[in-house]
Amino acid sequence: MALAPRLELRQGQALVMTPQLQQAIKLLQLSNLELADYVEQELERNPLLEASAAEPEPERPTAERESDFEAPVSTETALTLSEDGPLPGRDGDLDTDYDNVYADESRSDAANDAAAIAPGPQGSDWQNVKSGGGGANDGEFSFESMLTREATLAEHLTEQLHMAIKEPRARMIGAFLIDQVNEAGYIPVDMSEVADRMGAETAEVEAVLKVLQTFEPSGVCARNLKECLAIQLAERDRLDPAMQVFLDHLELFARRDFDLLMKLCGADREDIASMIDDIRTCNPKPGLAFGGEPVVPVIPDVFVRARPDGGWAIELNSETLPRVLVNQQYYSEVSKLSADPKAKAYLSECLNNANWLVKSLDQRARTILKVASEIVRQQDGFLVHGIQHLKPLNLRTVADAISMHESTVSRVTANKYIATPRGIFEMKYFFTSSINATEGGEAHSAEAVRHRIKDLIDAENCDAVLSDDNIVDILKGSGIDIARRTVAKYREALNIPSSVQRRREKKAYA
């Protein structure tokens, strides 16, 4: 067989993930905070991108005017669940290339003019501070008034250390011990090891530790939970011998073995119940009040509001959506003045990336709104009647209803929150597994069943504590076909002890 060069023509199909399409898919699964950080990085990297400084309209939080180069555009849709109303347009589907979606779009001159005259910082905040407007120092500028960080636990303890201990050697030991305090307020190190490292006697280190344990917050600098509780109880004059024995056997309290606790403490049920109440008023992690990162509140991506006609209005939270513009005028001016081919190629790339980012942000907003609308349609019973009417729902059901791929719906619902009249929920909360109904009825949501189990246990009394088998019988009588091991799994997930432990606890308080 002779070997010779030859030309062949072959036809085939292949899925190519361009960098732009990868970017669009990545934007879908970002949370609102992550998206804001990503856009900030793009604004710094791309000279043709500008942050939109458009002022919001006073009557509603979303913008009405649209621009070919401003993202996102209209962010509200109304969904009437009493009839088959249309969903948002299918141009929000990411299962196709953007060339098909935006091929007929043209750039408006109005958007170019808006980008060219985008206002910059006016310095009004600084002038207001200097003139005393809104200040608390009689018109004088003060850096102290701008401090927002709270003191950390180490700083709080160090401040008390300087006031409580004057001797330099003891103060040095105290500073070392404070460095060992963890976030919960404990010192999880052996005092003999500290003594070896500091070149001191163990008794000297423990003496300094005793001083630190008098600091605020109460219970701080303890070496374990028992010592932490003992410090707090001693300050309240509740650390009697019986309480000390109780603390020595906290594992019995965890197991709800109150009969053995009564025997060891030499106390009756009323005394044990009183000691339990005292312990529950203590803080097992006193250090958490200091030095932690500020708690970031959950900011919803979608708002759901009831409409007068009985339907639901689904609206994107425009405050969490970055708004960017493409400065076409700047691109035109720089392109005309530059004769360097590399510079022109760079500007062309920046323009393409900027346009794609704007379209991707708009696409992301439309896709989130589309998925949220279908979730509200599916879970109308939950919004109207509560968790007992939460339906089983999976990603495929939503994906098929809105003609999207299942993976797209999964990315959209990741790290996204929806504000409803019943509270703020993660979008994935509405996707729950199903539990079969008896006699072939409609399936039940696992979340609704967990809620039903919790209600049954909350309503029980000490004379009729429900076992897992009893709960199974009650649920089957309500048309829920569930196994005993499933009840036990849901109960443990709710941090509810077994029936034996609950019976012991209820008898102790009886």
XYZ file of C-alpha atoms in Angstrom:
510
model
C 0.000 0.000 0.000
C 1.598 3.272 -1.129
C 1.778 6.251 1.171
C 1.079 9.581 -0.494
C -0.321 12.972 0.597
C -3.932 13.685 -0.364
C -6.784 16.082 0.502
C -9.965 14.931 2.178
C -13.117 16.903 3.015
C -15.010 15.780 6.101
C -18.138 17.218 7.643
C -18.845 16.961 11.335
C -20.535 18.659 14.286
C -18.840 19.745 17.482
C -19.860 21.869 20.478
C -17.391 24.710 20.894
C -17.456 26.707 24.132
C -16.138 30.122 23.204
C -14.650 32.296 25.963
C -17.633 34.643 25.692
C -20.139 31.825 26.104
C -18.155 30.498 29.062
C -18.348 33.962 30.576
C -22.125 34.091 30.136
C -22.557 30.711 31.809
C -20.249 31.760 34.641
C -22.285 34.907 35.284
C -25.427 32.815 35.732
C -24.201 31.028 38.839
C -22.656 34.059 40.557
C -24.421 35.571 43.564
C -25.231 39.278 43.549
C -22.115 40.097 45.597
C -19.878 37.976 43.399
C -21.388 39.542 40.308
C -20.706 43.043 41.633
C -17.055 42.125 42.278
C -16.730 40.620 38.810
C -18.144 43.714 37.121
C -15.834 45.947 39.165
C -12.863 43.980 37.876
C -14.119 44.327 34.310
C -14.550 48.079 34.758
C -10.934 48.355 35.855
C -9.684 46.122 33.041
C -11.718 47.482 30.119
C -11.358 51.232 29.318
C -14.538 51.224 27.218
C -16.775 50.163 30.106
C -18.353 52.705 32.428
C -20.600 52.297 35.437
C -24.074 53.649 34.777
C -24.889 56.620 36.974
C -28.568 56.755 36.085
C -30.734 57.827 39.012
C -33.559 55.460 39.963
C -37.105 56.603 39.482
C -38.863 57.498 42.751
C -42.047 55.487 42.164
C -40.511 52.060 41.504
C -37.118 50.481 42.066
C -36.661 49.311 38.477
C -35.840 51.296 35.361
C -38.361 51.734 32.580
C -36.183 53.193 29.851
C -34.131 50.801 27.744
C -30.863 51.259 25.925
C -29.067 48.941 23.544
C -25.919 49.308 25.610
C -27.278 49.416 29.122
C -27.866 46.330 31.241
C -30.182 45.144 32.556
C -33.301 46.331 30.777
C -36.884 45.901 31.913
C -36.835 43.836 35.109
C -40.477 43.204 35.931
C -43.096 40.806 34.742
C -46.567 40.030 36.022
C -47.724 36.458 36.357
C -51.389 35.620 36.876
C -51.667 32.103 38.229
C -55.387 31.813 37.832
C -54.926 31.509 34.082
C -52.257 30.372 31.657
C -50.515 33.685 31.168
C -47.438 33.903 28.928
C -44.006 33.537 30.449
C -41.196 35.972 29.704
C -39.864 35.725 26.157
C -37.667 32.823 25.185
C -34.900 35.113 24.056
C -33.564 34.691 27.588
C -32.532 31.097 26.924
C -28.830 30.396 27.208
C -29.082 27.156 25.272
C -28.313 28.961 22.032
C -25.530 31.200 20.773
C -25.896 34.920 21.317
C -25.426 35.442 17.562
C -28.941 34.048 17.137
C -30.368 36.141 19.945
C -28.863 39.532 19.240
C -28.249 39.375 15.476
C -30.864 42.007 14.656
C -30.010 44.424 17.437
C -28.554 47.780 16.494
C -26.701 50.327 18.546
C -28.646 53.452 19.336
C -27.164 56.906 19.089
C -28.952 57.834 22.290
C -27.002 55.197 24.182
C -23.751 56.496 22.721
C -24.592 60.037 23.819
C -25.531 58.809 27.293
C -22.222 56.978 27.578
C -20.300 60.034 26.482
C -21.819 62.335 29.089
C -21.851 59.876 32.007
C -21.350 62.069 35.085
C -18.326 61.648 37.282
C -17.896 62.202 41.024
C -19.003 65.634 42.154
C -17.479 65.645 45.592
C -20.805 66.442 47.246
C -20.246 64.000 50.082
C -16.920 65.593 51.021
C -18.398 69.088 50.890
C -21.269 67.958 53.059
C -18.875 66.544 55.666
C -16.724 69.693 55.706
C -19.729 71.935 56.108
C -21.062 69.805 58.925
C -24.117 68.537 57.074
C -25.367 65.368 58.752
C -22.362 65.248 61.078
C -22.314 64.776 64.817
C -19.416 67.078 65.716
C -20.957 70.543 65.308
C -19.690 71.014 61.793
C -16.143 69.827 62.468
C -14.726 67.015 60.359
C -13.721 64.042 62.528
C -12.064 60.817 61.467
C -13.481 59.133 64.580
C -16.991 59.675 63.216
C -16.047 57.600 60.154
C -14.788 54.537 62.037
C -17.064 51.557 61.477
C -15.059 48.527 62.655
C -15.905 47.091 66.062
C -13.206 46.050 68.499
C -12.022 42.457 68.192
C -12.041 40.041 71.097
C -8.236 40.260 71.426
C -8.375 44.066 71.526
C -11.147 43.975 74.124
C -9.216 41.581 76.342
C -5.926 43.470 75.909
C -7.566 46.690 77.041
C -8.744 44.967 80.226
C -5.319 43.354 80.687
C -3.600 46.755 80.846
C -5.965 47.868 83.581
C -5.960 44.636 85.610
C -2.255 43.674 85.594
C 0.594 46.141 86.117
C 3.548 43.788 86.670
C 5.436 43.497 83.315
C 6.172 39.765 83.591
C 2.557 38.841 84.372
C 1.339 41.213 81.671
C 3.562 39.485 79.119
C 2.139 36.103 80.093
C -1.372 37.524 79.847
C -0.688 38.921 76.377
C 0.565 35.507 75.231
C -2.551 33.799 76.611
C -4.812 36.312 74.878
C -3.088 35.441 71.597
C -4.163 31.827 72.145
C -7.864 32.667 72.591
C -9.937 31.278 69.717
C -13.021 32.777 68.124
C -15.369 31.154 70.658
C -13.420 32.656 73.584
C -11.594 29.506 74.727
C -7.877 28.903 75.343
C -7.344 25.395 73.897
C -3.720 25.022 75.058
C -2.104 23.299 78.022
C -0.812 25.672 80.694
C 2.348 23.603 81.181
C 3.217 24.134 77.514
C 2.672 27.864 77.916
C 4.916 27.851 80.979
C 7.687 26.083 79.058
C 7.497 28.568 76.192
C 7.428 31.586 78.488
C 10.105 30.287 80.878
C 7.739 30.527 83.838
C 6.217 28.244 86.435
C 2.915 26.573 85.655
C 1.394 28.020 88.823
C 2.384 31.519 87.695
C 0.693 31.017 84.325
C -2.449 29.641 85.923
C -2.561 32.624 88.287
C -2.566 34.983 85.309
C -5.218 32.820 83.648
C -7.455 33.216 86.699
C -7.241 36.982 86.274
C -8.101 36.746 82.571
C -11.131 34.632 83.421
C -12.587 37.575 85.347
C -12.681 39.691 82.190
C -15.726 40.485 80.118
C -17.502 38.797 78.446
C -18.222 36.396 81.265
C -16.812 32.922 80.656
C -14.016 34.062 78.363
C -10.546 32.442 78.515
C -11.959 29.138 79.764
C -10.184 25.950 78.719
C -13.328 23.917 78.096
C -17.107 24.105 78.213
C -17.310 22.975 81.830
C -14.968 25.734 82.998
C -16.777 28.316 80.833
C -20.140 27.484 82.421
C -18.611 27.327 85.905
C -17.184 30.847 85.571
C -20.549 32.280 84.564
C -22.457 30.397 87.260
C -19.959 31.431 89.938
C -20.506 35.083 89.073
C -24.227 34.546 89.685
C -23.550 32.682 92.942
C -25.071 29.497 91.502
C -21.999 27.244 91.602
C -22.922 25.145 94.636
C -21.647 21.562 95.148
C -24.680 20.061 93.406
C -24.158 22.275 90.378
C -20.469 21.341 90.317
C -21.406 17.660 90.166
C -23.878 18.471 87.406
C -21.120 20.155 85.364
C -18.867 17.160 85.933
C -21.474 14.990 84.193
C -22.638 17.170 81.313
C -22.691 14.116 79.059
C -25.643 12.804 81.097
C -27.481 16.047 80.470
C -26.810 15.640 76.737
C -28.335 12.143 76.891
C -31.295 13.409 78.971
C -30.475 10.846 81.658
C -32.032 12.890 84.455
C -32.615 9.960 86.783
C -28.882 9.312 87.081
C -28.190 13.034 87.413
C -30.620 13.269 90.326
C -28.860 10.371 92.007
C -25.364 11.819 91.545
C -26.326 15.374 92.526
C -28.525 14.325 95.412
C -31.333 16.495 94.078
C -34.964 16.024 93.143
C -36.549 16.750 89.775
C -37.406 20.322 90.691
C -33.786 21.069 91.625
C -32.487 19.459 88.423
C -34.947 21.507 86.366
C -33.763 24.670 88.129
C -30.113 23.837 87.434
C -30.915 23.193 83.768
C -32.591 26.604 83.527
C -29.492 28.254 85.038
C -27.179 26.488 82.586
C -29.326 27.422 79.622
C -28.972 31.097 80.496
C -25.180 30.825 80.116
C -23.332 31.560 76.900
C -21.305 28.514 75.793
C -19.309 30.619 73.284
C -18.813 34.071 74.835
C -16.155 35.115 72.342
C -18.541 35.134 69.394
C -19.798 38.565 70.454
C -16.452 40.044 69.423
C -14.049 39.964 66.543
C -16.139 38.061 64.032
C -16.700 39.164 60.480
C -19.795 41.339 60.076
C -22.851 39.322 59.168
C -23.840 40.046 55.595
C -27.625 40.208 55.329
C -29.307 38.120 52.675
C -30.206 40.377 49.757
C -32.954 38.900 47.572
C -32.455 38.742 43.828
C -36.190 38.565 43.103
C -39.243 40.075 44.777
C -42.648 38.365 44.693
C -45.658 40.483 45.619
C -49.365 39.713 45.642
C -51.444 41.513 43.016
C -54.973 42.778 43.580
C -56.321 40.383 40.942
C -55.065 37.343 42.861
C -51.889 36.782 40.856
C -48.265 37.469 41.653
C -45.938 40.216 40.464
C -42.381 38.948 40.002
C -39.737 41.661 39.918
C -35.953 41.616 39.861
C -34.118 43.514 42.584
C -32.599 46.235 40.427
C -30.368 47.439 43.267
C -28.312 44.248 43.069
C -27.899 44.348 39.296
C -24.739 46.074 38.046
C -25.432 48.601 35.310
C -22.686 49.257 32.801
C -22.374 51.270 29.591
C -20.160 50.973 26.540
C -18.505 54.270 25.702
C -18.752 54.251 21.902
C -17.663 57.877 21.587
C -14.386 57.216 23.394
C -13.770 54.212 21.141
C -14.376 56.249 17.998
C -12.092 59.093 19.057
C -9.199 56.873 20.118
C -9.497 54.705 16.997
C -9.219 57.750 14.739
C -6.167 59.121 16.557
C -4.290 55.828 16.783
C -2.333 54.508 13.805
C -0.805 51.552 15.628
C -2.396 48.265 14.427
C -1.826 46.664 17.834
C -3.598 49.509 19.574
C -6.548 49.251 17.201
C -6.713 45.497 17.701
C -6.691 46.023 21.474
C -9.510 48.579 21.266
C -11.526 46.281 19.025
C -11.126 43.443 21.501
C -12.145 45.716 24.384
C -15.239 46.787 22.448
C -16.282 43.206 21.722
C -15.746 42.168 25.337
C -17.680 45.185 26.606
C -20.636 44.540 24.314
C -20.678 40.878 25.261
C -20.586 41.669 28.983
C -23.535 44.032 28.653
C -25.512 41.433 26.733
C -24.544 38.720 29.218
C -25.781 40.821 32.140
C -29.055 41.433 30.356
C -29.336 37.734 29.509
C -28.640 36.786 33.116
C -31.390 39.102 34.375
C -33.929 37.746 31.880
C -33.057 34.134 32.664
C -33.351 34.630 36.446
C -36.721 36.287 35.973
C -37.885 33.471 33.716
C -36.910 30.741 36.186
C -38.369 32.644 39.148
C -41.666 33.071 37.314
C -41.971 29.324 36.776
C -41.064 28.578 40.406
C -43.816 30.929 41.561
C -46.247 29.272 39.142
C -45.399 25.827 40.491
C -45.406 26.814 44.182
C -48.508 28.983 44.235
C -50.013 26.817 46.998
C -47.027 27.477 49.270
C -47.268 31.240 48.767
C -50.995 31.247 49.521
C -51.395 28.600 52.233
C -47.944 27.899 53.690
C -45.388 25.121 53.878
C -47.976 22.365 54.145
C -48.772 23.023 50.467
C -45.189 23.021 49.204
C -45.141 20.777 46.136
C -42.408 18.326 45.141
C -40.375 19.995 42.420
C -37.196 19.173 40.511
C -34.987 21.001 38.054
C -36.215 19.046 35.053
C -39.828 20.106 35.617
C -38.895 23.780 35.552
C -36.459 23.317 32.663
C -39.064 21.574 30.501
C -41.690 24.214 31.280
C -39.509 27.124 30.142
C -37.627 25.262 27.374
C -34.205 25.478 28.959
C -31.549 22.954 29.794
C -31.601 21.464 33.277
C -28.034 22.615 33.957
C -29.022 26.203 33.137
C -31.797 26.121 35.735
C -29.349 24.670 38.261
C -26.903 27.532 37.681
C -29.643 30.148 37.886
C -30.965 28.897 41.227
C -27.506 28.620 42.827
C -26.821 31.355 45.419
C -29.995 33.238 44.482
C -32.687 34.330 46.935
C -36.322 35.187 46.417
C -38.355 37.421 48.743
C -41.950 36.284 49.146
C -44.798 37.291 51.477
C -43.751 34.292 53.605
C -40.120 35.327 53.936
C -36.848 35.188 52.033
C -35.875 31.772 50.693
C -33.048 30.422 48.603
C -34.371 29.423 45.208
C -33.200 25.861 45.743
C -35.497 25.672 48.790
C -38.448 25.195 46.438
C -36.866 22.104 44.862
C -37.674 19.232 47.201
C -37.900 15.494 46.781
C -41.270 13.779 46.821
C -42.774 11.291 49.231
C -45.415 8.990 47.859
C -48.969 9.218 49.018
C -51.023 6.270 50.156
C -53.573 4.818 47.735
C -51.929 6.522 44.759
C -52.723 10.090 45.761
C -50.688 13.200 44.957
C -47.095 13.070 46.219
C -46.001 15.185 49.173
C -42.994 17.466 49.483
C -40.238 16.231 51.799
C -39.973 19.712 53.338
C -43.684 19.755 54.092
C -43.430 16.321 55.718
C -40.501 17.496 57.895
C -42.621 20.439 59.006
C -45.502 18.100 59.824
C -43.209 15.887 61.943
C -41.988 18.918 63.875
C -45.558 20.071 64.524
C -46.532 16.622 65.822
C -43.587 16.512 68.241
C -44.152 20.087 69.431
C -47.756 19.249 70.271
C -46.986 16.110 72.329
C -47.042 16.034 76.133
C -45.084 14.029 78.697
C -47.838 11.413 79.012
C -48.012 10.717 75.257
C -44.554 11.101 73.744
C -44.637 9.966 70.124
C -42.199 7.319 68.982
C -41.031 7.171 65.381
C -43.473 4.300 64.794
C -46.337 6.396 66.175
C -45.423 9.245 63.830
C -45.369 6.826 60.882
C -48.888 5.644 61.753
C -50.187 9.228 62.066
C -48.659 10.265 58.759
C -50.001 7.221 56.953
C -53.412 8.069 58.339
C -52.995 11.474 56.672
C -52.166 9.902 53.324
C -48.347 10.073 53.564
C -46.560 6.809 52.812
C -43.294 7.067 54.781
C -40.879 4.608 56.352
C -39.727 4.674 59.961
C -36.080 5.248 59.025
C -37.136 8.279 56.979
C -38.948 9.730 59.992
C -35.835 9.157 62.121
C -33.648 10.845 59.478
C -35.910 13.899 59.285
C -36.155 14.105 63.082
C -32.372 14.031 63.469
C -32.016 16.670 60.736
C -34.304 18.891 62.826
C -32.085 18.290 65.917
C -34.981 16.635 67.748
C -33.932 13.949 70.256
C -35.439 10.486 70.334
C -38.685 9.721 72.127
C -36.778 8.227 75.100
C -34.730 11.401 75.569
C -37.769 13.635 75.120
C -39.698 11.638 77.706
C -36.881 12.042 80.241
C -36.694 15.764 79.624
C -40.452 16.286 79.886
C -40.588 14.317 83.150
C -37.812 16.479 84.582
C -39.910 19.561 83.935
C -43.201 17.958 84.949
